[in-house]
Amino acid sequence: MAEIIDGKALAEDVVAKVKTETVRLTETGVTPGLAVVIVGEDPASQVYVASKSRRAKECGFHSVQHSLPEETGEEELVALVEELNADSAIHGILVQLPLPKHIDEGRIIQTIDPDKDVDGFHFINVGRLGTGELDSAFVPCTPAGAMLMLERVRGRDLSGLSAVVIGRSNIVGKPMANLLLAANATVTIAHSRTKDLPALARTADILVAAVGRPEMIRGDWVKPGATVIDVGINRIPAPEKGEGKTRLVGDVAFAEAKENAGAITPVPGGVGPMTIAMLMANTLTSAFRKAGLEPPAF
């Protein structure tokens, strides 16, 4: 039976370290500051933003939230981001996506100061990660959290291991592949156009699923003993719970896959909790850098 990698417990470990290091940094006169910006009333975004702001306060951060109406103009949002760039009390800026359709997301992301881009989406941070400059890059929070979970099972050096990442998004698939390369794994990125995907998946010592399709990766796609990192979060009907009820599942058919895997992340309770924890870690890292101090390792 596979080891179940507990994302909730690991996230609490990360947050506990963030709290301790925040106290240490605050004693030097610097308090980490996180600004979260949300535009519109999207219910899922509201939940995410509330949880991020709550975690930031819990960690002892200076936490600021800007909630803007749906009709906010692009220039108004650019002006707010530039104001936050110039605010020395703010070390991390997060603009919650998706933005309303009349706003160019790309422009907003590229307006954020790369050294405050704790989401890791700015081209500068993408380039730093892509060229292996991990000490200066901000890594997107979901792959950063997934990598930490993987390290708990496999260690930091993945030399000699084959990794297959299913999914090529800029937010998860590509940065995850770069992190695996930096750890010396041999990496293949697979996607919807990949030929004979199940056979390729079966070659993986490390299988990362980030496709956004519920339970697409079946148990017989998993190499015996492989480590499976399931990034997917999908809501599907759950008639067994009652009419109109739903439940969360990953991109991996968990019940099947755990019979073959050596270790696997569950959904919920796997990569999800790590995402916000790594956002806190990135913000703390930014504050340490601004203070001219060596950031703690996570």
Coordinates of N, CA and C in Angstrom, one line a residue, residues 17-235:
K17 N 7.4 27.3 10.5 CA 8.8 27.9 10.3 C 8.6 29.3 9.8
V18 N 7.6 29.6 9.0 CA 7.4 31.0 8.6 C 7.2 31.9 9.8
K19 N 6.3 31.4 10.7 CA 6.0 32.2 12.0 C 7.3 32.4 12.8
T20 N 8.1 31.4 13.0 CA 9.3 31.5 13.8 C 10.3 32.5 13.1
E21 N 10.5 32.4 11.8 CA 11.4 33.3 11.1 C 10.9 34.7 11.0
T22 N 9.5 34.9 11.0 CA 8.9 36.2 11.0 C 9.3 36.9 12.3
V23 N 9.2 36.2 13.4 CA 9.5 36.8 14.7 C 11.0 37.3 14.6
R24 N 11.9 36.4 14.1 CA 13.3 36.8 14.0 C 13.5 38.0 13.2
L25 N 12.8 38.1 12.0 CA 13.0 39.2 11.1 C 12.4 40.5 11.7
T26 N 11.3 40.3 12.4 CA 10.6 41.5 13.0 C 11.5 42.1 14.1
E27 N 12.3 41.3 14.7 CA 13.2 41.8 15.7 C 14.3 42.7 15.1
T28 N 14.5 42.6 13.8 CA 15.5 43.5 13.1 C 14.8 44.8 12.7
G29 N 13.5 44.9 12.9 CA 12.8 46.1 12.5 C 12.0 46.0 11.2
V30 N 12.0 44.7 10.6 CA 11.3 44.5 9.3 C 10.1 43.5 9.5
T31 N 8.9 43.9 9.1 CA 7.8 43.0 9.2 C 7.4 42.7 7.8
P32 N 7.3 41.4 7.4 CA 6.9 41.0 6.1 C 5.5 41.5 5.7
G33 N 5.4 42.1 4.5 CA 4.1 42.6 4.1 C 3.6 42.0 2.8
L34 N 2.3 41.6 2.9 CA 1.7 40.9 1.7 C 0.5 41.7 1.3
A35 N 0.4 42.1 0.1 CA -0.8 42.8 -0.5 C -1.5 41.9 -1.4
V36 N -2.8 41.6 -1.2 CA -3.6 40.8 -2.1 C -4.6 41.7 -2.7
V37 N -4.7 41.6 -4.1 CA -5.7 42.4 -4.9 C -6.7 41.5 -5.5
I38 N -7.9 41.8 -5.4 CA -9.0 41.0 -6.0 C -9.9 41.9 -6.7
V39 N -10.3 41.6 -8.0 CA -11.2 42.4 -8.8 C -12.5 41.6 -9.1
G40 N -13.6 42.1 -8.7 CA -14.9 41.4 -8.9 C -15.3 40.5 -7.8
E41 N -16.4 39.7 -8.1 CA -17.1 39.0 -7.0 C -17.0 37.4 -7.2
D42 N -16.1 36.9 -8.0 CA -16.0 35.5 -8.2 C -15.9 34.7 -6.9
P43 N -16.9 33.8 -6.6 CA -17.0 33.2 -5.3 C -15.7 32.4 -5.0
A44 N -15.2 31.6 -5.9 CA -14.0 30.8 -5.6 C -12.8 31.7 -5.3
S45 N -12.7 32.8 -6.0 CA -11.6 33.8 -5.8 C -11.7 34.4 -4.4
Q46 N -13.0 34.8 -4.0 CA -13.2 35.4 -2.7 C -12.7 34.4 -1.6
V47 N -13.0 33.1 -1.8 CA -12.6 32.1 -0.8 C -11.1 32.1 -0.7
Y48 N -10.4 32.0 -1.9 CA -9.0 31.9 -1.9 C -8.3 33.1 -1.2
V49 N -8.8 34.3 -1.6 CA -8.2 35.5 -1.1 C -8.4 35.6 0.4
A50 N -9.6 35.3 0.9 CA -9.8 35.3 2.4 C -8.9 34.4 3.1
S51 N -8.6 33.2 2.5 CA -7.7 32.2 3.2 C -6.3 32.7 3.2
K52 N -5.9 33.4 2.1 CA -4.5 33.9 2.0 C -4.3 35.0 3.0
S53 N -5.3 35.9 3.0 CA -5.2 37.0 4.0 C -5.2 36.5 5.4
R54 N -6.0 35.5 5.7 CA -6.0 35.0 7.1 C -4.7 34.3 7.5
R55 N -4.1 33.6 6.5 CA -2.8 32.9 6.8 C -1.7 34.0 7.0
A56 N -1.8 35.1 6.2 CA -0.7 36.1 6.4 C -0.8 36.7 7.8
K57 N -2.0 37.0 8.2 CA -2.1 37.6 9.6 C -1.7 36.6 10.6
E58 N -2.0 35.3 10.4 CA -1.6 34.3 11.4 C -0.1 34.2 11.5
C59 N 0.6 34.4 10.3 CA 2.0 34.3 10.3 C 2.7 35.6 10.9
G60 N 1.9 36.6 11.2 CA 2.5 37.8 11.8 C 2.9 38.9 10.7
F61 N 2.3 38.7 9.5 CA 2.6 39.6 8.4 C 1.8 40.9 8.6
H62 N 2.3 41.9 7.9 CA 1.5 43.1 7.6 C 0.7 42.7 6.4
S63 N -0.7 42.6 6.6 CA -1.5 42.0 5.5 C -2.5 43.1 5.1
V64 N -2.5 43.3 3.7 CA -3.3 44.3 3.1 C -4.2 43.7 2.0
Q65 N -5.5 44.0 2.0 CA -6.3 43.4 0.9 C -7.0 44.6 0.2
H66 N -6.9 44.6 -1.1 CA -7.6 45.5 -1.9 C -8.7 44.8 -2.7
S67 N -10.0 45.1 -2.4 CA -11.1 44.5 -3.1 C -11.7 45.5 -4.0
L68 N -11.6 45.3 -5.3 CA -12.1 46.3 -6.3 C -13.3 45.8 -7.0
P69 N -14.2 46.7 -7.4 CA -15.4 46.2 -8.1 C -15.1 45.7 -9.5
E70 N -16.0 44.9 -10.0 CA -15.9 44.2 -11.3 C -15.6 45.2 -12.4
E71 N -16.1 46.4 -12.4 CA -16.0 47.4 -13.5 C -14.7 48.2 -13.4
T72 N -13.8 47.8 -12.4 CA -12.5 48.5 -12.3 C -11.8 48.5 -13.7
G73 N -11.2 49.6 -14.1 CA -10.5 49.7 -15.4 C -9.1 49.2 -15.3
E74 N -8.5 48.9 -16.4 CA -7.2 48.3 -16.4 C -6.2 49.4 -15.9
E75 N -6.3 50.6 -16.3 CA -5.4 51.6 -15.9 C -5.4 51.9 -14.4
E76 N -6.6 51.8 -13.9 CA -6.8 51.9 -12.4 C -6.0 50.8 -11.7
L77 N -6.1 49.6 -12.2 CA -5.5 48.4 -11.6 C -3.9 48.6 -11.7
V78 N -3.5 49.0 -12.9 CA -2.1 49.2 -13.1 C -1.5 50.2 -12.1
A79 N -2.3 51.3 -11.9 CA -1.9 52.3 -10.9 C -1.8 51.8 -9.5
L80 N -2.7 50.9 -9.1 CA -2.7 50.3 -7.8 C -1.4 49.4 -7.7
V81 N -1.1 48.6 -8.7 CA 0.0 47.7 -8.6 C 1.3 48.6 -8.5
E82 N 1.4 49.7 -9.3 CA 2.6 50.5 -9.2 C 2.7 51.2 -7.9
E83 N 1.6 51.5 -7.3 CA 1.6 52.1 -5.9 C 2.2 51.1 -4.9
L84 N 1.7 49.8 -5.0 CA 2.2 48.7 -4.2 C 3.7 48.4 -4.4
N85 N 4.1 48.5 -5.7 CA 5.6 48.4 -6.0 C 6.4 49.3 -5.2
A86 N 5.9 50.6 -5.1 CA 6.7 51.6 -4.5 C 6.6 51.6 -2.9
D87 N 5.7 50.8 -2.4 CA 5.4 50.8 -0.9 C 6.5 49.9 -0.3
S88 N 7.4 50.5 0.5 CA 8.4 49.7 1.2 C 7.9 48.8 2.2
A89 N 6.7 48.9 2.7 CA 6.1 48.0 3.7 C 5.6 46.8 3.1
I90 N 5.5 46.7 1.7 CA 4.9 45.5 1.0 C 6.1 44.8 0.4
H91 N 6.2 43.5 0.7 CA 7.2 42.6 0.1 C 6.7 41.6 -0.9
G92 N 5.4 41.4 -0.9 CA 4.8 40.5 -1.8 C 3.5 41.1 -2.3
I93 N 3.3 41.0 -3.6 CA 2.1 41.4 -4.3 C 1.4 40.3 -5.0
L94 N 0.2 40.0 -4.7 CA -0.6 38.9 -5.4 C -1.8 39.5 -6.0
V95 N -2.0 39.4 -7.3 CA -3.2 39.8 -7.9 C -4.0 38.5 -8.3
Q96 N -5.1 38.3 -7.6 CA -5.9 37.1 -7.8 C -6.4 36.9 -9.2
L97 N -6.2 35.8 -9.8 CA -6.7 35.5 -11.1 C -7.8 34.5 -11.0
P98 N -8.8 34.5 -11.9 CA -8.8 35.3 -13.2 C -9.3 36.7 -12.9
L99 N -8.9 37.6 -13.8 CA -9.3 39.0 -13.8 C -10.5 39.1 -14.7
P100 N -11.4 40.1 -14.6 CA -12.5 40.3 -15.5 C -11.9 40.4 -17.0
K101 N -12.7 40.0 -17.9 CA -12.3 39.9 -19.3 C -11.8 41.2 -19.9
H102 N -12.2 42.3 -19.4 CA -11.8 43.6 -20.0 C -10.4 44.0 -19.6
I103 N -9.8 43.2 -18.7 CA -8.4 43.6 -18.2 C -7.4 42.6 -18.7
D104 N -6.3 43.0 -19.2 CA -5.2 42.2 -19.8 C -4.4 41.6 -18.6
E105 N -4.6 40.3 -18.3 CA -3.9 39.7 -17.2 C -2.4 39.8 -17.4
G106 N -2.0 39.5 -18.6 CA -0.5 39.6 -18.9 C 0.1 40.9 -18.5
R107 N -0.6 42.0 -18.9 CA 0.0 43.3 -18.6 C 0.0 43.5 -17.1
I108 N -1.0 43.1 -16.4 CA -1.0 43.3 -14.9 C 0.1 42.5 -14.2
I109 N 0.3 41.3 -14.6 CA 1.4 40.4 -14.0 C 2.7 41.1 -14.3
Q110 N 3.0 41.6 -15.5 CA 4.3 42.1 -15.9 C 4.5 43.5 -15.3
T111 N 3.4 44.1 -14.7 CA 3.6 45.4 -14.0 C 4.1 45.2 -12.6
I112 N 3.9 44.0 -12.0 CA 4.4 43.7 -10.7 C 5.9 43.7 -10.6
D113 N 6.5 44.3 -9.6 CA 7.9 44.3 -9.4 C 8.3 42.8 -9.3
P114 N 9.3 42.4 -10.1 CA 9.7 40.9 -10.1 C 10.1 40.5 -8.7
D115 N 10.7 41.5 -7.9 CA 11.2 41.1 -6.6 C 10.1 41.1 -5.5
K116 N 8.8 41.4 -6.0 CA 7.7 41.3 -5.1 C 6.6 40.3 -5.7
D117 N 7.0 39.7 -6.8 CA 6.1 38.8 -7.5 C 6.1 37.4 -6.8
V118 N 5.5 37.3 -5.7 CA 5.5 36.1 -4.9 C 4.7 34.9 -5.5
D119 N 4.0 35.2 -6.6 CA 3.3 34.2 -7.4 C 4.3 33.5 -8.4
G120 N 5.4 34.2 -8.7 CA 6.4 33.7 -9.6 C 5.9 33.7 -11.1
F121 N 5.0 34.6 -11.5 CA 4.5 34.6 -12.9 C 5.2 35.6 -13.8
H122 N 5.9 36.6 -13.2 CA 6.6 37.6 -14.0 C 7.7 36.9 -14.9
F123 N 7.8 37.5 -16.1 CA 8.8 36.9 -17.1 C 10.2 36.8 -16.5
I124 N 10.6 37.8 -15.6 CA 11.9 37.7 -15.0 C 12.0 36.5 -14.1
N125 N 11.0 36.2 -13.3 CA 11.1 35.0 -12.5 C 11.0 33.7 -13.3
V126 N 10.2 33.7 -14.3 CA 10.1 32.6 -15.2 C 11.5 32.3 -15.8
G127 N 12.2 33.4 -16.2 CA 13.5 33.2 -16.8 C 14.5 32.7 -15.8
R128 N 14.5 33.3 -14.6 CA 15.4 32.8 -13.5 C 15.2 31.3 -13.3
L129 N 14.0 30.9 -13.1 CA 13.7 29.5 -12.9 C 14.2 28.6 -14.1
G130 N 13.9 29.1 -15.3 CA 14.2 28.3 -16.5 C 15.7 28.2 -16.7
T131 N 16.5 29.1 -16.1 CA 18.0 29.1 -16.3 C 18.6 28.5 -15.0
G132 N 17.8 28.0 -14.1 CA 18.4 27.4 -12.9 C 18.8 28.3 -11.8
E133 N 18.4 29.6 -11.9 CA 18.8 30.6 -10.9 C 17.8 30.6 -9.7
L134 N 17.7 29.4 -9.0 CA 16.7 29.2 -8.0 C 16.9 30.1 -6.8
D135 N 18.1 30.6 -6.5 CA 18.4 31.4 -5.4 C 17.8 32.8 -5.5
S136 N 17.5 33.3 -6.8 CA 17.0 34.6 -7.0 C 15.6 34.6 -7.5
A137 N 15.1 33.4 -8.0 CA 13.8 33.3 -8.5 C 12.7 33.2 -7.5
F138 N 11.5 33.6 -7.8 CA 10.3 33.2 -7.0 C 9.6 32.1 -7.9
V139 N 9.5 31.0 -7.2 CA 8.9 29.8 -7.9 C 7.4 29.8 -7.7
P140 N 6.5 29.6 -8.7 CA 5.1 29.5 -8.5 C 4.8 28.6 -7.3
C141 N 3.8 29.0 -6.5 CA 3.6 28.3 -5.2 C 3.1 26.9 -5.3
T142 N 2.3 26.5 -6.3 CA 1.8 25.1 -6.4 C 3.0 24.2 -6.7
P143 N 3.8 24.4 -7.8 CA 4.9 23.5 -8.0 C 5.9 23.5 -6.9
A144 N 6.1 24.7 -6.3 CA 7.1 24.8 -5.2 C 6.6 23.8 -4.0
G145 N 5.3 23.9 -3.7 CA 4.8 23.0 -2.7 C 4.9 21.5 -3.1
A146 N 4.5 21.3 -4.4 CA 4.6 19.9 -4.9 C 6.0 19.3 -4.8
M147 N 7.0 20.2 -5.1 CA 8.4 19.8 -5.0 C 8.8 19.5 -3.6
L148 N 8.3 20.3 -2.6 CA 8.7 20.0 -1.2 C 8.1 18.7 -0.8
M149 N 6.9 18.4 -1.2 CA 6.3 17.1 -0.9 C 7.1 15.9 -1.5
L150 N 7.6 16.1 -2.7 CA 8.4 15.1 -3.4 C 9.7 14.9 -2.7
E151 N 10.3 16.0 -2.2 CA 11.6 15.9 -1.5 C 11.5 15.1 -0.2
R152 N 10.3 15.2 0.4 CA 10.1 14.4 1.7 C 10.2 12.9 1.5
V153 N 9.8 12.5 0.2 CA 9.8 11.1 -0.1 C 11.1 10.7 -0.8
R154 N 11.6 11.5 -1.7 CA 12.7 11.1 -2.6 C 14.0 11.8 -2.2
G155 N 14.0 12.8 -1.4 CA 15.2 13.6 -1.1 C 15.3 14.7 -2.1
R156 N 16.4 15.6 -2.0 CA 16.6 16.7 -2.8 C 17.2 16.4 -4.1
D157 N 18.1 15.3 -4.1 CA 18.8 14.9 -5.4 C 18.0 13.8 -6.0
L158 N 17.5 14.1 -7.2 CA 16.7 13.1 -7.9 C 17.5 12.4 -9.1
S159 N 18.8 12.4 -9.0 CA 19.7 11.9 -10.0 C 19.3 10.4 -10.3
G160 N 19.2 10.1 -11.6 CA 18.9 8.7 -12.0 C 17.4 8.4 -12.1
L161 N 16.6 9.3 -11.6 CA 15.1 9.1 -11.6 C 14.5 9.7 -12.9
S162 N 13.5 9.0 -13.4 CA 12.7 9.4 -14.6 C 11.5 10.1 -14.1
A163 N 11.2 11.4 -14.5 CA 10.0 12.1 -14.1 C 9.2 12.4 -15.4
V164 N 7.9 12.2 -15.3 CA 6.9 12.6 -16.3 C 5.9 13.5 -15.7
V165 N 5.9 14.7 -16.4 CA 4.9 15.8 -16.0 C 3.8 15.8 -17.0
I166 N 2.6 15.5 -16.6 CA 1.5 15.5 -17.6 C 0.7 16.8 -17.4
G167 N 0.9 17.7 -18.4 CA 0.4 19.1 -18.3 C 1.5 20.0 -18.6
R168 N 1.2 21.1 -19.4 CA 2.3 22.0 -19.8 C 1.9 23.4 -19.6
S169 N 1.1 23.7 -18.5 CA 0.7 25.1 -18.2 C 1.9 25.9 -17.7
N170 N 1.8 27.2 -17.9 CA 2.8 28.1 -17.3 C 2.8 28.1 -15.8
I171 N 1.7 27.8 -15.2 CA 1.5 27.9 -13.8 C 2.0 26.7 -13.0
V172 N 1.9 25.5 -13.6 CA 2.3 24.3 -12.9 C 3.2 23.4 -13.8
G173 N 2.8 23.0 -15.0 CA 3.5 22.0 -15.7 C 5.0 22.4 -16.0
K174 N 5.1 23.6 -16.7 CA 6.5 24.0 -17.1 C 7.4 24.3 -15.9
P175 N 6.9 25.1 -14.9 CA 7.8 25.3 -13.7 C 8.1 24.0 -13.0
M176 N 7.2 23.1 -12.9 CA 7.4 21.8 -12.2 C 8.6 21.1 -13.0
A177 N 8.5 21.1 -14.3 CA 9.6 20.4 -15.1 C 10.9 21.0 -14.8
N178 N 11.0 22.4 -14.7 CA 12.2 23.1 -14.4 C 12.8 22.7 -13.1
L179 N 11.9 22.6 -12.1 CA 12.3 22.3 -10.7 C 12.9 20.8 -10.7
L180 N 12.2 19.9 -11.4 CA 12.7 18.5 -11.5 C 14.0 18.5 -12.2
L181 N 14.2 19.2 -13.2 CA 15.5 19.3 -13.9 C 16.6 19.8 -13.0
A182 N 16.3 20.8 -12.2 CA 17.3 21.4 -11.3 C 17.7 20.4 -10.2
A183 N 16.8 19.4 -9.9 CA 17.1 18.4 -8.9 C 17.7 17.2 -9.6
N184 N 18.1 17.3 -10.9 CA 18.8 16.2 -11.6 C 18.0 15.1 -12.1
A185 N 16.6 15.2 -12.1 CA 15.8 14.2 -12.7 C 15.9 14.3 -14.2
T186 N 15.5 13.2 -14.9 CA 15.4 13.2 -16.3 C 13.9 13.4 -16.6
V187 N 13.6 14.5 -17.3 CA 12.2 14.9 -17.3 C 11.6 14.9 -18.7
T188 N 10.3 14.4 -18.8 CA 9.5 14.4 -20.0 C 8.3 15.2 -19.7
I189 N 7.9 16.2 -20.5 CA 6.6 16.9 -20.4 C 5.7 16.2 -21.4
A190 N 4.5 15.7 -20.9 CA 3.5 15.1 -21.7 C 2.3 16.0 -21.7
H191 N 1.4 15.8 -22.7 CA 0.2 16.7 -22.8 C -0.8 16.0 -23.7
S192 N -1.8 16.7 -24.1 CA -3.0 16.1 -24.8 C -2.6 15.6 -26.2
R193 N -1.4 16.1 -26.7 CA -1.0 15.6 -28.1 C 0.0 14.5 -28.0
T194 N 0.4 14.1 -26.8 CA 1.4 13.0 -26.6 C 0.9 11.7 -27.0
K195 N 1.7 11.0 -27.8 CA 1.3 9.6 -28.3 C 1.5 8.6 -27.2
D196 N 0.5 7.7 -27.0 CA 0.5 6.6 -26.1 C 0.9 7.1 -24.7
L197 N 0.1 8.0 -24.1 CA 0.4 8.6 -22.8 C 0.5 7.5 -21.7
P198 N -0.4 6.5 -21.7 CA -0.3 5.5 -20.6 C 1.0 4.8 -20.6
A199 N 1.6 4.5 -21.7 CA 2.8 3.8 -21.8 C 4.0 4.7 -21.3
L200 N 3.9 6.0 -21.7 CA 4.9 6.9 -21.2 C 4.8 7.1 -19.7
A201 N 3.6 7.2 -19.2 CA 3.4 7.4 -17.7 C 4.0 6.2 -17.0
R202 N 3.9 5.0 -17.5 CA 4.4 3.8 -16.8 C 6.0 3.8 -16.7
T203 N 6.6 4.7 -17.4 CA 8.1 4.7 -17.3 C 8.6 5.6 -16.2
A204 N 7.6 6.3 -15.5 CA 8.0 7.4 -14.6 C 8.2 6.8 -13.2
D205 N 9.4 7.2 -12.6 CA 9.6 7.0 -11.2 C 8.9 8.1 -10.4
I206 N 8.7 9.2 -11.0 CA 8.0 10.4 -10.5 C 6.9 10.8 -11.5
L207 N 5.7 10.7 -11.1 CA 4.6 11.1 -12.1 C 3.8 12.3 -11.5
V208 N 3.8 13.4 -12.2 CA 3.1 14.6 -11.8 C 2.0 14.8 -12.7
A209 N 0.8 14.9 -12.1 CA -0.5 15.0 -12.9 C -1.0 16.4 -12.7
A210 N -1.0 17.2 -13.8 CA -1.5 18.6 -13.8 C -2.3 18.9 -15.0
V211 N -3.3 18.2 -15.3 CA -4.1 18.4 -16.6 C -5.5 18.9 -16.4
G212 N -6.0 18.9 -15.2 CA -7.4 19.5 -14.9 C -8.5 18.6 -15.5
R213 N -8.2 17.3 -15.6 CA -9.3 16.3 -16.0 C -9.5 15.3 -14.9
P214 N -10.7 15.2 -14.4 CA -10.9 14.3 -13.2 C -10.5 12.9 -13.5
E215 N -9.7 12.3 -12.6 CA -9.3 10.9 -12.6 C -8.9 10.4 -13.9
M216 N -8.2 11.2 -14.7 CA -7.8 10.8 -16.0 C -6.7 9.7 -16.0
I217 N -5.8 9.9 -15.0 CA -4.6 9.0 -14.8 C -5.1 7.7 -14.0
R218 N -5.2 6.6 -14.7 CA -5.7 5.4 -14.1 C -4.6 4.6 -13.3
G219 N -5.0 3.7 -12.5 CA -4.0 2.9 -11.7 C -3.0 2.2 -12.5
D220 N -3.4 1.7 -13.7 CA -2.4 0.9 -14.5 C -1.5 1.8 -15.3
W221 N -1.6 3.1 -15.2 CA -0.6 4.1 -15.8 C 0.6 4.2 -14.8
V222 N 0.5 3.8 -13.6 CA 1.5 4.0 -12.6 C 2.4 2.9 -12.5
K223 N 3.7 3.2 -12.6 CA 4.8 2.2 -12.4 C 4.8 1.8 -11.0
P224 N 5.0 0.5 -10.7 CA 5.0 0.0 -9.3 C 6.2 0.7 -8.5
G225 N 5.8 1.3 -7.4 CA 6.7 2.0 -6.5 C 6.9 3.5 -6.9
A226 N 6.2 4.0 -7.9 CA 6.4 5.4 -8.3 C 5.9 6.3 -7.3
T227 N 6.4 7.5 -7.3 CA 5.9 8.6 -6.5 C 4.9 9.4 -7.3
V228 N 3.7 9.6 -6.9 CA 2.6 10.3 -7.7 C 2.2 11.6 -7.0
I229 N 2.4 12.7 -7.7 CA 2.0 14.0 -7.2 C 0.8 14.5 -8.0
D230 N -0.3 14.5 -7.4 CA -1.6 14.9 -8.1 C -1.9 16.4 -7.8
V231 N -1.7 17.2 -8.8 CA -1.9 18.6 -8.6 C -3.4 19.0 -8.9
G232 N -4.1 18.1 -9.6 CA -5.5 18.4 -10.0 C -6.5 18.6 -8.8
I233 N -7.4 19.6 -9.0 CA -8.5 19.7 -8.1 C -9.8 19.9 -8.9
N234 N -10.6 18.9 -9.0 CA -11.8 18.9 -9.8 C -13.0 18.5 -9.0
R235 N -14.1 19.3 -9.3 CA -15.3 19.0 -8.5 C -16.3 18.2 -9.5

